[in-house]
Amino acid sequence: MTELLWMNLKMIDPVIVFSKEKCDYCDKAKNLLSDKSLEFRELSLESDFKGDKEAFIAAISEKMPDGQEFDTVPQIFMGSRYIGGYTQLVRVIGE
């Protein structure tokens, strides 16, 4: 990845990670972001949405591009850009 692209990724605000407890891929995504020194805000089903799955899904769906669907977490956004899950995050920022 070029240095300029990397600097631009670090400037995107905010990185949002929708997650839930006991989710290995959520933990991997958060660890990867931390390892790359990318600040992020985690929105957790349990702590931020008090376990309300409908509200959690609605919050994610509101940020999704039209026609995009999801059925797993984490769901990651960088600014207004939808990234996807952990695998897509690795493709964008590397391991």
CSV table of N, CA and C in Angstrom, one decimal:
chain,number,residue,atom,x,y,z
A,1,MET,N,0.9,-1.2,0.0
A,1,MET,CA,0.0,0.0,0.0
A,1,MET,C,0.9,1.2,0.0
A,2,THR,N,0.6,2.2,-0.8
A,2,THR,CA,1.4,3.4,-0.9
A,2,THR,C,1.2,4.2,0.4
A,3,GLU,N,2.3,5.0,0.7
A,3,GLU,CA,2.3,5.8,1.9
A,3,GLU,C,1.1,6.8,1.9
A,4,LEU,N,0.9,7.4,0.7
A,4,LEU,CA,-0.2,8.4,0.6
A,4,LEU,C,-1.6,7.8,0.9
A,5,LEU,N,-1.8,6.6,0.4
A,5,LEU,CA,-3.1,5.9,0.6
A,5,LEU,C,-3.2,5.6,2.1
A,6,TRP,N,-2.1,5.1,2.7
A,6,TRP,CA,-2.1,4.7,4.1
A,6,TRP,C,-2.4,6.0,5.0
A,7,MET,N,-1.9,7.1,4.7
A,7,MET,CA,-2.1,8.3,5.4
A,7,MET,C,-3.6,8.7,5.3
A,8,ASN,N,-4.1,8.6,4.1
A,8,ASN,CA,-5.6,8.9,3.9
A,8,ASN,C,-6.5,8.0,4.7
A,9,LEU,N,-6.1,6.7,4.7
A,9,LEU,CA,-6.9,5.8,5.5
A,9,LEU,C,-6.9,6.2,7.0
A,10,LYS,N,-5.8,6.6,7.5
A,10,LYS,CA,-5.7,7.0,8.9
A,10,LYS,C,-6.5,8.3,9.2
A,11,MET,N,-6.7,9.1,8.2
A,11,MET,CA,-7.4,10.4,8.4
A,11,MET,C,-8.9,10.2,8.2
A,12,ILE,N,-9.4,9.1,7.7
A,12,ILE,CA,-10.9,8.9,7.6
A,12,ILE,C,-11.5,8.9,9.0
A,13,ASP,N,-12.6,9.6,9.1
A,13,ASP,CA,-13.2,9.7,10.5
A,13,ASP,C,-14.7,9.5,10.3
A,14,PRO,N,-15.3,8.8,11.0
A,14,PRO,CA,-14.8,7.8,11.9
A,14,PRO,C,-14.8,6.4,11.3
A,15,VAL,N,-14.0,5.5,11.9
A,15,VAL,CA,-14.1,4.1,11.6
A,15,VAL,C,-15.1,3.5,12.6
A,16,ILE,N,-16.1,2.9,12.1
A,16,ILE,CA,-17.1,2.3,13.0
A,16,ILE,C,-17.2,0.8,12.8
A,17,VAL,N,-17.1,0.1,13.9
A,17,VAL,CA,-17.2,-1.4,13.9
A,17,VAL,C,-18.4,-1.8,14.7
A,18,PHE,N,-19.4,-2.4,14.0
A,18,PHE,CA,-20.6,-3.0,14.6
A,18,PHE,C,-20.2,-4.4,15.0
A,19,SER,N,-20.3,-4.7,16.3
A,19,SER,CA,-19.9,-6.0,16.8
A,19,SER,C,-20.8,-6.6,17.8
A,20,LYS,N,-20.4,-7.8,18.2
A,20,LYS,CA,-21.1,-8.4,19.4
A,20,LYS,C,-20.1,-9.2,20.2
A,21,GLU,N,-20.5,-9.5,21.4
A,21,GLU,CA,-19.6,-10.2,22.3
A,21,GLU,C,-19.4,-11.6,21.8
A,22,LYS,N,-18.3,-12.2,22.2
A,22,LYS,CA,-18.0,-13.6,21.9
A,22,LYS,C,-18.0,-13.8,20.3
A,23,CYS,N,-17.4,-12.9,19.6
A,23,CYS,CA,-17.3,-12.9,18.2
A,23,CYS,C,-15.8,-12.8,17.8
A,24,ASP,N,-15.2,-14.0,17.4
A,24,ASP,CA,-13.8,-14.0,17.1
A,24,ASP,C,-13.4,-13.0,16.0
A,25,TYR,N,-14.2,-12.9,14.9
A,25,TYR,CA,-13.9,-12.0,13.8
A,25,TYR,C,-14.1,-10.6,14.2
A,26,CYS,N,-15.0,-10.3,15.1
A,26,CYS,CA,-15.1,-8.9,15.7
A,26,CYS,C,-13.8,-8.6,16.4
A,27,ASP,N,-13.3,-9.5,17.2
A,27,ASP,CA,-12.1,-9.3,18.0
A,27,ASP,C,-10.9,-9.1,17.0
A,28,LYS,N,-10.8,-10.0,16.0
A,28,LYS,CA,-9.7,-9.9,15.0
A,28,LYS,C,-9.8,-8.5,14.3
A,29,ALA,N,-10.9,-8.0,13.9
A,29,ALA,CA,-11.0,-6.7,13.2
A,29,ALA,C,-10.6,-5.6,14.2
A,30,LYS,N,-11.0,-5.6,15.4
A,30,LYS,CA,-10.6,-4.6,16.3
A,30,LYS,C,-9.1,-4.6,16.6
A,31,ASN,N,-8.6,-5.8,16.7
A,31,ASN,CA,-7.1,-5.9,17.0
A,31,ASN,C,-6.3,-5.4,15.7
A,32,LEU,N,-6.8,-5.8,14.5
A,32,LEU,CA,-6.1,-5.3,13.3
A,32,LEU,C,-6.1,-3.8,13.2
A,33,LEU,N,-7.3,-3.2,13.5
A,33,LEU,CA,-7.4,-1.7,13.5
A,33,LEU,C,-6.4,-1.1,14.5
A,34,SER,N,-6.4,-1.7,15.7
A,34,SER,CA,-5.5,-1.2,16.7
A,34,SER,C,-4.0,-1.3,16.3
A,35,ASP,N,-3.7,-2.5,15.7
A,35,ASP,CA,-2.3,-2.8,15.3
A,35,ASP,C,-1.9,-1.8,14.2
A,36,LYS,N,-2.8,-1.3,13.4
A,36,LYS,CA,-2.5,-0.4,12.3
A,36,LYS,C,-2.7,1.1,12.8
A,37,SER,N,-2.9,1.3,14.1
A,37,SER,CA,-3.0,2.6,14.7
A,37,SER,C,-4.2,3.4,14.1
A,38,LEU,N,-5.3,2.7,13.7
A,38,LEU,CA,-6.5,3.3,13.2
A,38,LEU,C,-7.5,3.4,14.3
A,39,GLU,N,-7.9,4.6,14.7
A,39,GLU,CA,-8.9,4.8,15.7
A,39,GLU,C,-10.2,4.3,15.2
A,40,PHE,N,-11.0,3.7,16.1
A,40,PHE,CA,-12.3,3.3,15.7
A,40,PHE,C,-13.3,3.4,16.8
A,41,ARG,N,-14.5,3.4,16.5
A,41,ARG,CA,-15.6,3.4,17.5
A,41,ARG,C,-16.3,2.1,17.3
A,42,GLU,N,-16.4,1.4,18.4
A,42,GLU,CA,-17.2,0.1,18.4
A,42,GLU,C,-18.6,0.3,18.9
A,43,LEU,N,-19.5,-0.2,18.1
A,43,LEU,CA,-20.9,-0.2,18.5
A,43,LEU,C,-21.3,-1.7,18.7
A,44,SER,N,-21.5,-2.0,20.0
A,44,SER,CA,-21.8,-3.4,20.3
A,44,SER,C,-23.3,-3.7,20.6
A,45,LEU,N,-23.7,-4.8,20.1
A,45,LEU,CA,-25.1,-5.2,20.3
A,45,LEU,C,-25.4,-5.2,21.8
A,46,GLU,N,-24.6,-5.8,22.6
A,46,GLU,CA,-24.9,-5.9,24.0
A,46,GLU,C,-24.8,-4.6,24.8
A,47,SER,N,-23.7,-3.9,24.6
A,47,SER,CA,-23.5,-2.7,25.4
A,47,SER,C,-24.2,-1.4,24.9
A,48,ASP,N,-24.1,-1.2,23.6
A,48,ASP,CA,-24.6,0.0,23.0
A,48,ASP,C,-26.1,-0.1,22.6
A,49,PHE,N,-26.5,-1.3,22.3
A,49,PHE,CA,-27.9,-1.5,21.9
A,49,PHE,C,-28.7,-2.3,22.9
A,50,LYS,N,-28.1,-2.6,24.1
A,50,LYS,CA,-28.7,-3.4,25.2
A,50,LYS,C,-29.4,-4.6,24.7
A,51,GLY,N,-28.8,-5.3,23.7
A,51,GLY,CA,-29.3,-6.6,23.3
A,51,GLY,C,-30.4,-6.5,22.3
A,52,ASP,N,-30.9,-5.3,21.9
A,52,ASP,CA,-32.0,-5.1,21.0
A,52,ASP,C,-31.5,-5.3,19.6
A,53,LYS,N,-31.7,-6.5,19.1
A,53,LYS,CA,-31.2,-6.9,17.8
A,53,LYS,C,-31.9,-6.1,16.7
A,54,GLU,N,-33.2,-5.8,16.8
A,54,GLU,CA,-33.8,-5.0,15.8
A,54,GLU,C,-33.2,-3.6,15.6
A,55,ALA,N,-32.9,-3.0,16.7
A,55,ALA,CA,-32.3,-1.6,16.7
A,55,ALA,C,-30.9,-1.7,16.1
A,56,PHE,N,-30.2,-2.8,16.5
A,56,PHE,CA,-28.8,-3.0,16.0
A,56,PHE,C,-28.8,-3.2,14.5
A,57,ILE,N,-29.7,-4.1,14.0
A,57,ILE,CA,-29.8,-4.3,12.6
A,57,ILE,C,-30.2,-3.0,11.8
A,58,ALA,N,-31.1,-2.3,12.4
A,58,ALA,CA,-31.6,-1.0,11.8
A,58,ALA,C,-30.4,0.0,11.7
A,59,ALA,N,-29.6,0.1,12.7
A,59,ALA,CA,-28.5,1.0,12.7
A,59,ALA,C,-27.5,0.6,11.6
A,60,ILE,N,-27.2,-0.6,11.5
A,60,ILE,CA,-26.3,-1.1,10.4
A,60,ILE,C,-26.9,-0.8,9.1
A,61,SER,N,-28.2,-1.2,8.9
A,61,SER,CA,-28.8,-1.1,7.6
A,61,SER,C,-28.9,0.4,7.1
A,62,GLU,N,-29.0,1.3,8.1
A,62,GLU,CA,-29.1,2.7,7.8
A,62,GLU,C,-27.8,3.2,7.1
A,63,LYS,N,-26.7,2.6,7.5
A,63,LYS,CA,-25.4,3.0,6.9
A,63,LYS,C,-25.0,2.3,5.6
A,64,MET,N,-25.7,1.2,5.4
A,64,MET,CA,-25.4,0.3,4.2
A,64,MET,C,-25.7,1.0,2.9
A,65,PRO,N,-24.9,0.7,1.9
A,65,PRO,CA,-25.3,1.2,0.5
A,65,PRO,C,-26.6,0.5,0.1
A,66,ASP,N,-27.4,1.2,-0.7
A,66,ASP,CA,-28.6,0.6,-1.2
A,66,ASP,C,-28.4,-0.8,-1.8
A,67,GLY,N,-29.3,-1.7,-1.4
A,67,GLY,CA,-29.3,-3.0,-2.0
A,67,GLY,C,-28.3,-4.0,-1.3
A,68,GLN,N,-27.4,-3.4,-0.5
A,68,GLN,CA,-26.4,-4.3,0.2
A,68,GLN,C,-27.1,-4.9,1.4
A,69,GLU,N,-26.8,-6.2,1.6
A,69,GLU,CA,-27.3,-7.0,2.7
A,69,GLU,C,-26.2,-7.5,3.5
A,70,PHE,N,-26.5,-7.9,4.8
A,70,PHE,CA,-25.5,-8.5,5.6
A,70,PHE,C,-26.1,-9.5,6.5
A,71,ASP,N,-25.3,-10.5,7.0
A,71,ASP,CA,-25.9,-11.5,8.0
A,71,ASP,C,-24.9,-11.9,9.0
A,72,THR,N,-23.8,-11.2,9.0
A,72,THR,CA,-22.7,-11.5,10.0
A,72,THR,C,-22.1,-10.2,10.6
A,73,VAL,N,-21.4,-10.3,11.7
A,73,VAL,CA,-20.7,-9.2,12.2
A,73,VAL,C,-19.2,-9.7,12.3
A,74,PRO,N,-18.3,-8.8,12.3
A,74,PRO,CA,-18.4,-7.3,12.3
A,74,PRO,C,-18.9,-6.8,11.0
A,75,GLN,N,-19.5,-5.6,11.1
A,75,GLN,CA,-19.8,-4.8,9.9
A,75,GLN,C,-19.0,-3.5,10.1
A,76,ILE,N,-18.1,-3.2,9.1
A,76,ILE,CA,-17.2,-2.1,9.3
A,76,ILE,C,-17.4,-1.0,8.3
A,77,PHE,N,-17.3,0.2,8.7
A,77,PHE,CA,-17.4,1.4,7.9
A,77,PHE,C,-16.3,2.3,8.1
A,78,MET,N,-15.7,2.9,7.1
A,78,MET,CA,-14.6,3.9,7.2
A,78,MET,C,-15.2,5.2,6.6
A,79,GLY,N,-15.5,6.1,7.5
A,79,GLY,CA,-16.2,7.3,7.0
A,79,GLY,C,-17.6,6.9,6.4
A,80,SER,N,-17.9,7.3,5.2
A,80,SER,CA,-19.1,6.9,4.6
A,80,SER,C,-18.9,5.6,3.7
A,81,ARG,N,-17.7,5.1,3.7
A,81,ARG,CA,-17.3,3.9,2.9
A,81,ARG,C,-17.6,2.7,3.6
A,82,TYR,N,-18.5,1.8,3.0
A,82,TYR,CA,-18.7,0.5,3.5
A,82,TYR,C,-17.6,-0.5,3.2
A,83,ILE,N,-17.0,-1.1,4.2
A,83,ILE,CA,-15.9,-2.0,4.0
A,83,ILE,C,-16.4,-3.4,4.0
A,84,GLY,N,-17.3,-3.8,4.9
A,84,GLY,CA,-17.8,-5.2,5.0
A,84,GLY,C,-17.3,-5.8,6.3
A,85,GLY,N,-16.9,-7.1,6.3
A,85,GLY,CA,-16.5,-7.8,7.5
A,85,GLY,C,-15.0,-7.8,7.6
A,86,TYR,N,-14.5,-8.7,8.5
A,86,TYR,CA,-13.1,-8.8,8.7
A,86,TYR,C,-12.3,-9.1,7.5
A,87,THR,N,-12.7,-10.1,6.6
A,87,THR,CA,-12.0,-10.5,5.4
A,87,THR,C,-11.8,-9.3,4.5
A,88,GLN,N,-12.9,-8.5,4.4
A,88,GLN,CA,-12.8,-7.3,3.5
A,88,GLN,C,-11.9,-6.2,4.1
A,89,LEU,N,-11.9,-6.1,5.4
A,89,LEU,CA,-11.0,-5.2,6.1
A,89,LEU,C,-9.5,-5.5,5.8
A,90,VAL,N,-9.2,-6.8,5.9
A,90,VAL,CA,-7.8,-7.3,5.6
A,90,VAL,C,-7.4,-6.9,4.2
A,91,ARG,N,-8.4,-7.0,3.3
A,91,ARG,CA,-8.1,-6.6,1.9
A,91,ARG,C,-7.8,-5.1,1.7
A,92,VAL,N,-8.5,-4.3,2.5
A,92,VAL,CA,-8.3,-2.9,2.4
A,92,VAL,C,-7.0,-2.4,3.1
A,93,ILE,N,-6.8,-2.9,4.3
A,93,ILE,CA,-5.6,-2.3,5.1
A,93,ILE,C,-4.5,-3.3,5.3
A,94,GLY,N,-4.6,-4.6,4.9
A,94,GLY,CA,-3.6,-5.6,5.0
A,94,GLY,C,-3.6,-6.2,6.4
A,95,GLU,N,-2.7,-7.2,6.5
A,95,GLU,CA,-2.7,-7.9,7.8
A,95,GLU,C,-1.6,-7.3,8.7
